[in-house]
Amino acid sequence: MSETAINVLAIAIFLMTLSVLLGPMIHLSPLIPSVMTLTLLGLVTVDQWGWQGQGTTLLLGSFATKSQRQRVLHHEAGHFLMAYLMGIPIQDYSLSAWEAFRKGRSGQGGVEFVPQDLTEPLQDWQQRPLLLERWAMVYLGGIAAEQVIYGQAVGGQEDRQQLYALFQQAGLPPSQYPAKESWALLQAKNRIQEHRPQYELLVQALADRQPVEVCYQRLQGMS
């Protein structure tokens, strides 16, 4: 079960407990919170099994605050900039679950890279170190951007999972993951700070929902 679904279940349990405690004070029948909670739990369960949790993601995404949307914007701009600097082509991007849904994608949105088969490069011992470094900085670009702008990162768990999956595919022992991650995160933060004017320009371009091609043109115009 996804972290989002777990959070929804936790909220449902909290509301049921609160309604049970406060129900007698406001003359609320205990049947009402029970039915509402069971209905919510049922919908979450169906959503997880039948729609891979997309319905829950869309529902929670609709309640995102302005500050949360701004943080997502800066996070995804970090991924975009690092991919641009690392020469990894970008296919599209979305800044919310609803935008991703309208484009036929699942999840909470994000930067979508042009599909690449990394199987052979990861088996090539001469290419593998450089490839891992490039993708590690791209995957951690969102976390790096949040740390640069806000001082700390809130999101990024899925990014780390993708990074660890790449490390595993490359045959790295888990004991090396923390050191590789720390190095890549530091490099990504340094790159974002070094290219801060380009980053700020990209943030505005993404906020305006400019096409990927236009974003590239603006970045190239400042190179």
PDB file of C-alpha atoms in Angstrom:
ATOM      1  CA  MET A   1       0.000   0.000   0.000  1.00  0.00           C
ATOM      2  CA  SER A   2       1.284   3.455  -0.896  1.00  0.00           C
ATOM      3  CA  GLU A   3       2.252   6.101   1.663  1.00  0.00           C
ATOM      4  CA  THR A   4      -0.643   8.253   0.456  1.00  0.00           C
ATOM      5  CA  ALA A   5      -3.188   5.519   1.126  1.00  0.00           C
ATOM      6  CA  ILE A   6      -1.724   4.896   4.575  1.00  0.00           C
ATOM      7  CA  ASN A   7      -2.108   8.588   5.378  1.00  0.00           C
ATOM      8  CA  VAL A   8      -5.747   8.501   4.277  1.00  0.00           C
ATOM      9  CA  LEU A   9      -6.410   5.473   6.469  1.00  0.00           C
ATOM     10  CA  ALA A  10      -4.763   7.211   9.408  1.00  0.00           C
ATOM     11  CA  ILE A  11      -6.981  10.258   8.874  1.00  0.00           C
ATOM     12  CA  ALA A  12     -10.078   8.055   8.663  1.00  0.00           C
ATOM     13  CA  ILE A  13      -9.235   6.299  11.925  1.00  0.00           C
ATOM     14  CA  PHE A  14      -8.512   9.623  13.611  1.00  0.00           C
ATOM     15  CA  LEU A  15     -11.840  11.101  12.488  1.00  0.00           C
ATOM     16  CA  MET A  16     -13.735   8.023  13.640  1.00  0.00           C
ATOM     17  CA  THR A  17     -12.063   8.175  17.059  1.00  0.00           C
ATOM     18  CA  LEU A  18     -12.737  11.894  17.343  1.00  0.00           C
ATOM     19  CA  SER A  19     -16.394  11.499  16.372  1.00  0.00           C
ATOM     20  CA  VAL A  20     -16.869   8.721  18.912  1.00  0.00           C
ATOM     21  CA  LEU A  21     -15.429  10.925  21.651  1.00  0.00           C
ATOM     22  CA  LEU A  22     -17.327  14.060  20.673  1.00  0.00           C
ATOM     23  CA  GLY A  23     -20.496  12.367  19.416  1.00  0.00           C
ATOM     24  CA  PRO A  24     -22.324  12.271  22.767  1.00  0.00           C
ATOM     25  CA  MET A  25     -21.581  15.962  23.334  1.00  0.00           C
ATOM     26  CA  ILE A  26     -23.186  17.014  20.042  1.00  0.00           C
ATOM     27  CA  HIS A  27     -25.838  14.268  20.069  1.00  0.00           C
ATOM     28  CA  LEU A  28     -24.341  12.505  17.048  1.00  0.00           C
ATOM     29  CA  SER A  29     -25.418   8.939  16.476  1.00  0.00           C
ATOM     30  CA  PRO A  30     -22.417   6.545  16.627  1.00  0.00           C
ATOM     31  CA  LEU A  31     -23.816   4.882  13.515  1.00  0.00           C
ATOM     32  CA  ILE A  32     -23.014   7.926  11.343  1.00  0.00           C
ATOM     33  CA  PRO A  33     -19.201   8.054  11.878  1.00  0.00           C
ATOM     34  CA  SER A  34     -19.031   4.268  11.655  1.00  0.00           C
ATOM     35  CA  VAL A  35     -20.773   4.195   8.278  1.00  0.00           C
ATOM     36  CA  MET A  36     -18.701   7.106   6.974  1.00  0.00           C
ATOM     37  CA  THR A  37     -15.449   5.516   8.091  1.00  0.00           C
ATOM     38  CA  LEU A  38     -16.311   2.109   6.655  1.00  0.00           C
ATOM     39  CA  THR A  39     -17.309   3.764   3.372  1.00  0.00           C
ATOM     40  CA  LEU A  40     -14.020   5.676   3.199  1.00  0.00           C
ATOM     41  CA  LEU A  41     -11.993   2.578   4.039  1.00  0.00           C
ATOM     42  CA  GLY A  42     -13.881   0.628   1.387  1.00  0.00           C
ATOM     43  CA  LEU A  43     -13.262   3.267  -1.258  1.00  0.00           C
ATOM     44  CA  VAL A  44      -9.555   3.383  -0.411  1.00  0.00           C
ATOM     45  CA  THR A  45      -9.323  -0.398  -0.635  1.00  0.00           C
ATOM     46  CA  VAL A  46     -11.090  -0.512  -4.006  1.00  0.00           C
ATOM     47  CA  ASP A  47      -8.915   2.330  -5.245  1.00  0.00           C
ATOM     48  CA  GLN A  48      -5.733   0.523  -4.228  1.00  0.00           C
ATOM     49  CA  TRP A  49      -6.713  -2.758  -5.882  1.00  0.00           C
ATOM     50  CA  GLY A  50      -8.528  -1.464  -8.928  1.00  0.00           C
ATOM     51  CA  TRP A  51      -6.828   1.835  -9.728  1.00  0.00           C
ATOM     52  CA  GLN A  52      -3.405   1.481  -8.080  1.00  0.00           C
ATOM     53  CA  GLY A  53      -4.181   4.293  -5.644  1.00  0.00           C
ATOM     54  CA  GLN A  54      -4.634   6.961  -8.314  1.00  0.00           C
ATOM     55  CA  GLY A  55      -8.019   8.046  -6.980  1.00  0.00           C
ATOM     56  CA  THR A  56      -6.590   8.677  -3.512  1.00  0.00           C
ATOM     57  CA  THR A  57      -3.692  10.611  -5.024  1.00  0.00           C
ATOM     58  CA  LEU A  58      -6.058  12.778  -7.073  1.00  0.00           C
ATOM     59  CA  LEU A  59      -8.286  13.457  -4.073  1.00  0.00           C
ATOM     60  CA  LEU A  60      -5.465  14.537  -1.794  1.00  0.00           C
ATOM     61  CA  GLY A  61      -3.801  16.510  -4.568  1.00  0.00           C
ATOM     62  CA  SER A  62      -6.908  18.666  -4.912  1.00  0.00           C
ATOM     63  CA  PHE A  63      -6.384  19.910  -1.331  1.00  0.00           C
ATOM     64  CA  ALA A  64      -2.765  20.998  -1.860  1.00  0.00           C
ATOM     65  CA  THR A  65      -2.039  24.489  -0.546  1.00  0.00           C
ATOM     66  CA  LYS A  66      -0.310  27.240  -2.513  1.00  0.00           C
ATOM     67  CA  SER A  67       2.915  26.728  -0.550  1.00  0.00           C
ATOM     68  CA  GLN A  68       2.806  22.984  -1.251  1.00  0.00           C
ATOM     69  CA  ARG A  69       2.324  23.618  -4.962  1.00  0.00           C
ATOM     70  CA  GLN A  70       5.262  26.027  -4.932  1.00  0.00           C
ATOM     71  CA  ARG A  71       7.458  23.435  -3.265  1.00  0.00           C
ATOM     72  CA  VAL A  72       6.489  20.864  -5.896  1.00  0.00           C
ATOM     73  CA  LEU A  73       7.298  23.411  -8.606  1.00  0.00           C
ATOM     74  CA  HIS A  74      10.795  24.009  -7.200  1.00  0.00           C
ATOM     75  CA  HIS A  75      11.292  20.274  -6.678  1.00  0.00           C
ATOM     76  CA  GLU A  76      10.477  19.384 -10.275  1.00  0.00           C
ATOM     77  CA  ALA A  77      12.534  22.297 -11.592  1.00  0.00           C
ATOM     78  CA  GLY A  78      15.491  20.706  -9.815  1.00  0.00           C
ATOM     79  CA  HIS A  79      14.943  17.429 -11.675  1.00  0.00           C
ATOM     80  CA  PHE A  80      14.487  19.269 -14.961  1.00  0.00           C
ATOM     81  CA  LEU A  81      17.642  21.375 -14.612  1.00  0.00           C
ATOM     82  CA  MET A  82      19.817  18.444 -13.598  1.00  0.00           C
ATOM     83  CA  ALA A  83      18.545  16.360 -16.517  1.00  0.00           C
ATOM     84  CA  TYR A  84      19.306  19.260 -18.855  1.00  0.00           C
ATOM     85  CA  LEU A  85      22.830  19.659 -17.458  1.00  0.00           C
ATOM     86  CA  MET A  86      23.464  15.896 -17.567  1.00  0.00           C
ATOM     87  CA  GLY A  87      22.284  15.590 -21.163  1.00  0.00           C
ATOM     88  CA  ILE A  88      19.324  13.350 -20.313  1.00  0.00           C
ATOM     89  CA  PRO A  89      16.405  14.211 -22.651  1.00  0.00           C
ATOM     90  CA  ILE A  90      13.045  15.132 -21.140  1.00  0.00           C
ATOM     91  CA  GLN A  91       9.788  14.069 -22.746  1.00  0.00           C
ATOM     92  CA  ASP A  92       7.235  15.937 -20.635  1.00  0.00           C
ATOM     93  CA  TYR A  93       6.421  17.109 -17.130  1.00  0.00           C
ATOM     94  CA  SER A  94       3.435  17.650 -14.865  1.00  0.00           C
ATOM     95  CA  LEU A  95       3.204  19.480 -11.571  1.00  0.00           C
ATOM     96  CA  SER A  96       0.217  17.753  -9.985  1.00  0.00           C
ATOM     97  CA  ALA A  97      -1.634  14.471  -9.976  1.00  0.00           C
ATOM     98  CA  TRP A  98      -4.455  16.037 -12.013  1.00  0.00           C
ATOM     99  CA  GLU A  99      -2.072  17.251 -14.701  1.00  0.00           C
ATOM    100  CA  ALA A 100      -0.494  13.808 -14.877  1.00  0.00           C
ATOM    101  CA  PHE A 101      -3.935  12.188 -15.047  1.00  0.00           C
ATOM    102  CA  ARG A 102      -5.014  14.399 -17.948  1.00  0.00           C
ATOM    103  CA  LYS A 103      -1.875  13.352 -19.802  1.00  0.00           C
ATOM    104  CA  GLY A 104      -2.592   9.670 -19.233  1.00  0.00           C
ATOM    105  CA  ARG A 105       0.030   9.198 -16.533  1.00  0.00           C
ATOM    106  CA  SER A 106      -0.346   7.853 -13.019  1.00  0.00           C
ATOM    107  CA  GLY A 107       1.111   9.119  -9.776  1.00  0.00           C
ATOM    108  CA  GLN A 108       1.597  12.625  -8.465  1.00  0.00           C
ATOM    109  CA  GLY A 109       3.258  13.992 -11.562  1.00  0.00           C
ATOM    110  CA  GLY A 110       6.877  14.915 -12.143  1.00  0.00           C
ATOM    111  CA  VAL A 111       9.461  15.099 -14.901  1.00  0.00           C
ATOM    112  CA  GLU A 112       9.122  12.354 -17.510  1.00  0.00           C
ATOM    113  CA  PHE A 113      12.323  11.315 -19.264  1.00  0.00           C
ATOM    114  CA  VAL A 114      12.615   9.930 -22.763  1.00  0.00           C
ATOM    115  CA  PRO A 115      12.621   6.119 -22.289  1.00  0.00           C
ATOM    116  CA  GLN A 116      16.124   4.669 -22.279  1.00  0.00           C
ATOM    117  CA  ASP A 117      17.375   1.115 -22.021  1.00  0.00           C
ATOM    118  CA  LEU A 118      20.135   1.248 -19.425  1.00  0.00           C
ATOM    119  CA  THR A 119      20.729  -2.504 -19.323  1.00  0.00           C
ATOM    120  CA  GLU A 120      23.781  -2.604 -21.575  1.00  0.00           C
ATOM    121  CA  PRO A 121      25.447   0.602 -20.299  1.00  0.00           C
ATOM    122  CA  LEU A 122      25.119  -0.604 -16.714  1.00  0.00           C
ATOM    123  CA  GLN A 123      26.942  -3.807 -17.636  1.00  0.00           C
ATOM    124  CA  ASP A 124      29.784  -1.862 -19.251  1.00  0.00           C
ATOM    125  CA  TRP A 125      32.317  -1.218 -16.481  1.00  0.00           C
ATOM    126  CA  GLN A 126      33.764   1.774 -18.326  1.00  0.00           C
ATOM    127  CA  GLN A 127      30.373   3.479 -18.803  1.00  0.00           C
ATOM    128  CA  ARG A 128      28.740   2.480 -15.534  1.00  0.00           C
ATOM    129  CA  PRO A 129      30.377   4.950 -13.077  1.00  0.00           C
ATOM    130  CA  LEU A 130      29.598   8.001 -15.223  1.00  0.00           C
ATOM    131  CA  LEU A 131      26.078   6.774 -15.962  1.00  0.00           C
ATOM    132  CA  LEU A 132      25.310   6.196 -12.280  1.00  0.00           C
ATOM    133  CA  GLU A 133      26.667   9.618 -11.333  1.00  0.00           C
ATOM    134  CA  ARG A 134      24.563  11.378 -13.965  1.00  0.00           C
ATOM    135  CA  TRP A 135      21.317   9.626 -13.090  1.00  0.00           C
ATOM    136  CA  ALA A 136      21.944   9.909  -9.346  1.00  0.00           C
ATOM    137  CA  MET A 137      22.223  13.691  -9.652  1.00  0.00           C
ATOM    138  CA  VAL A 138      19.056  13.786 -11.761  1.00  0.00           C
ATOM    139  CA  TYR A 139      17.057  11.635  -9.330  1.00  0.00           C
ATOM    140  CA  LEU A 140      18.242  13.737  -6.381  1.00  0.00           C
ATOM    141  CA  GLY A 141      17.824  17.044  -8.184  1.00  0.00           C
ATOM    142  CA  GLY A 142      14.413  17.628  -6.618  1.00  0.00           C
ATOM    143  CA  ILE A 143      15.656  17.040  -3.078  1.00  0.00           C
ATOM    144  CA  ALA A 144      18.695  19.219  -3.784  1.00  0.00           C
ATOM    145  CA  ALA A 145      16.489  22.038  -5.061  1.00  0.00           C
ATOM    146  CA  GLU A 146      14.273  21.917  -1.974  1.00  0.00           C
ATOM    147  CA  GLN A 147      17.317  22.074   0.281  1.00  0.00           C
ATOM    148  CA  VAL A 148      18.747  25.022  -1.637  1.00  0.00           C
ATOM    149  CA  ILE A 149      15.464  26.976  -1.654  1.00  0.00           C
ATOM    150  CA  TYR A 150      13.823  25.923   1.619  1.00  0.00           C
ATOM    151  CA  GLY A 151      16.736  24.636   3.687  1.00  0.00           C
ATOM    152  CA  GLN A 152      15.288  21.129   3.868  1.00  0.00           C
ATOM    153  CA  ALA A 153      13.442  18.658   1.665  1.00  0.00           C
ATOM    154  CA  VAL A 154       9.943  17.354   2.373  1.00  0.00           C
ATOM    155  CA  GLY A 155       9.436  15.185  -0.699  1.00  0.00           C
ATOM    156  CA  GLY A 156      11.783  12.810  -2.438  1.00  0.00           C
ATOM    157  CA  GLN A 157      11.095   9.331  -1.053  1.00  0.00           C
ATOM    158  CA  GLU A 158      10.072   8.017  -4.480  1.00  0.00           C
ATOM    159  CA  ASP A 159      13.185   9.620  -5.974  1.00  0.00           C
ATOM    160  CA  ARG A 160      15.370   7.704  -3.539  1.00  0.00           C
ATOM    161  CA  GLN A 161      13.529   4.485  -4.341  1.00  0.00           C
ATOM    162  CA  GLN A 162      14.239   4.976  -8.049  1.00  0.00           C
ATOM    163  CA  LEU A 163      17.885   5.716  -7.282  1.00  0.00           C
ATOM    164  CA  TYR A 164      18.255   2.598  -5.144  1.00  0.00           C
ATOM    165  CA  ALA A 165      16.604   0.520  -7.868  1.00  0.00           C
ATOM    166  CA  LEU A 166      19.233   1.822 -10.303  1.00  0.00           C
ATOM    167  CA  PHE A 167      22.026   1.005  -7.851  1.00  0.00           C
ATOM    168  CA  GLN A 168      20.609  -2.487  -7.455  1.00  0.00           C
ATOM    169  CA  GLN A 169      20.387  -2.948 -11.222  1.00  0.00           C
ATOM    170  CA  ALA A 170      24.015  -1.900 -11.495  1.00  0.00           C
ATOM    171  CA  GLY A 171      25.023  -4.509  -8.927  1.00  0.00           C
ATOM    172  CA  LEU A 172      26.200  -2.104  -6.230  1.00  0.00           C
ATOM    173  CA  PRO A 173      26.192  -3.516  -2.687  1.00  0.00           C
ATOM    174  CA  PRO A 174      23.670  -1.762  -0.398  1.00  0.00           C
ATOM    175  CA  SER A 175      26.504  -0.686   1.896  1.00  0.00           C
ATOM    176  CA  GLN A 176      27.633   1.757  -0.822  1.00  0.00           C
ATOM    177  CA  TYR A 177      24.223   3.385  -1.302  1.00  0.00           C
ATOM    178  CA  PRO A 178      24.510   6.080   1.426  1.00  0.00           C
ATOM    179  CA  ALA A 179      27.923   7.313   0.257  1.00  0.00           C
ATOM    180  CA  LYS A 180      26.847   7.397  -3.395  1.00  0.00           C
ATOM    181  CA  GLU A 181      23.648   9.205  -2.483  1.00  0.00           C
ATOM    182  CA  SER A 182      25.411  11.795  -0.314  1.00  0.00           C
ATOM    183  CA  TRP A 183      27.955  12.516  -3.036  1.00  0.00           C
ATOM    184  CA  ALA A 184      25.295  12.898  -5.726  1.00  0.00           C
ATOM    185  CA  LEU A 185      23.115  15.116  -3.531  1.00  0.00           C
ATOM    186  CA  LEU A 186      26.028  17.431  -2.786  1.00  0.00           C
ATOM    187  CA  GLN A 187      26.932  17.626  -6.483  1.00  0.00           C
ATOM    188  CA  ALA A 188      23.324  18.370  -7.430  1.00  0.00           C
ATOM    189  CA  LYS A 189      23.096  21.176  -4.857  1.00  0.00           C
ATOM    190  CA  ASN A 190      26.354  22.666  -6.126  1.00  0.00           C
ATOM    191  CA  ARG A 191      25.115  22.549  -9.733  1.00  0.00           C
ATOM    192  CA  ILE A 192      21.816  24.236  -8.843  1.00  0.00           C
ATOM    193  CA  GLN A 193      23.600  26.988  -6.931  1.00  0.00           C
ATOM    194  CA  GLU A 194      26.101  27.414  -9.760  1.00  0.00           C
ATOM    195  CA  HIS A 195      23.277  27.711 -12.314  1.00  0.00           C
ATOM    196  CA  ARG A 196      20.895  29.629 -10.065  1.00  0.00           C
ATOM    197  CA  PRO A 197      19.803  32.159 -12.748  1.00  0.00           C
ATOM    198  CA  GLN A 198      18.922  29.307 -15.113  1.00  0.00           C
ATOM    199  CA  TYR A 199      17.110  27.522 -12.311  1.00  0.00           C
ATOM    200  CA  GLU A 200      15.000  30.577 -11.463  1.00  0.00           C
ATOM    201  CA  LEU A 201      14.178  31.061 -15.151  1.00  0.00           C
ATOM    202  CA  LEU A 202      13.153  27.420 -15.381  1.00  0.00           C
ATOM    203  CA  VAL A 203      10.927  27.704 -12.313  1.00  0.00           C
ATOM    204  CA  GLN A 204       9.020  30.524 -14.002  1.00  0.00           C
ATOM    205  CA  ALA A 205       8.794  28.607 -17.282  1.00  0.00           C
ATOM    206  CA  LEU A 206       7.364  25.552 -15.528  1.00  0.00           C
ATOM    207  CA  ALA A 207       4.965  27.738 -13.541  1.00  0.00           C
ATOM    208  CA  ASP A 208       3.710  29.086 -16.875  1.00  0.00           C
ATOM    209  CA  ARG A 209       3.379  25.480 -18.138  1.00  0.00           C
ATOM    210  CA  GLN A 210       5.665  26.178 -21.077  1.00  0.00           C
ATOM    211  CA  PRO A 211       6.376  23.200 -23.391  1.00  0.00           C
ATOM    212  CA  VAL A 212       9.609  21.301 -22.876  1.00  0.00           C
ATOM    213  CA  GLU A 213      11.028  22.767 -26.101  1.00  0.00           C
ATOM    214  CA  VAL A 214      10.467  26.326 -24.855  1.00  0.00           C
ATOM    215  CA  CYS A 215      12.099  25.475 -21.521  1.00  0.00           C
ATOM    216  CA  TYR A 216      15.130  24.165 -23.405  1.00  0.00           C
ATOM    217  CA  GLN A 217      15.312  27.324 -25.500  1.00  0.00           C
ATOM    218  CA  ARG A 218      15.240  29.562 -22.455  1.00  0.00           C
ATOM    219  CA  LEU A 219      17.944  27.524 -20.711  1.00  0.00           C
ATOM    220  CA  GLN A 220      20.104  27.551 -23.829  1.00  0.00           C
ATOM    221  CA  GLY A 221      19.644  31.305 -24.116  1.00  0.00           C
ATOM    222  CA  MET A 222      21.377  31.760 -20.764  1.00  0.00           C
ATOM    223  CA  SER A 223      24.208  29.292 -21.392  1.00  0.00           C
TER     224      SER A 223
END
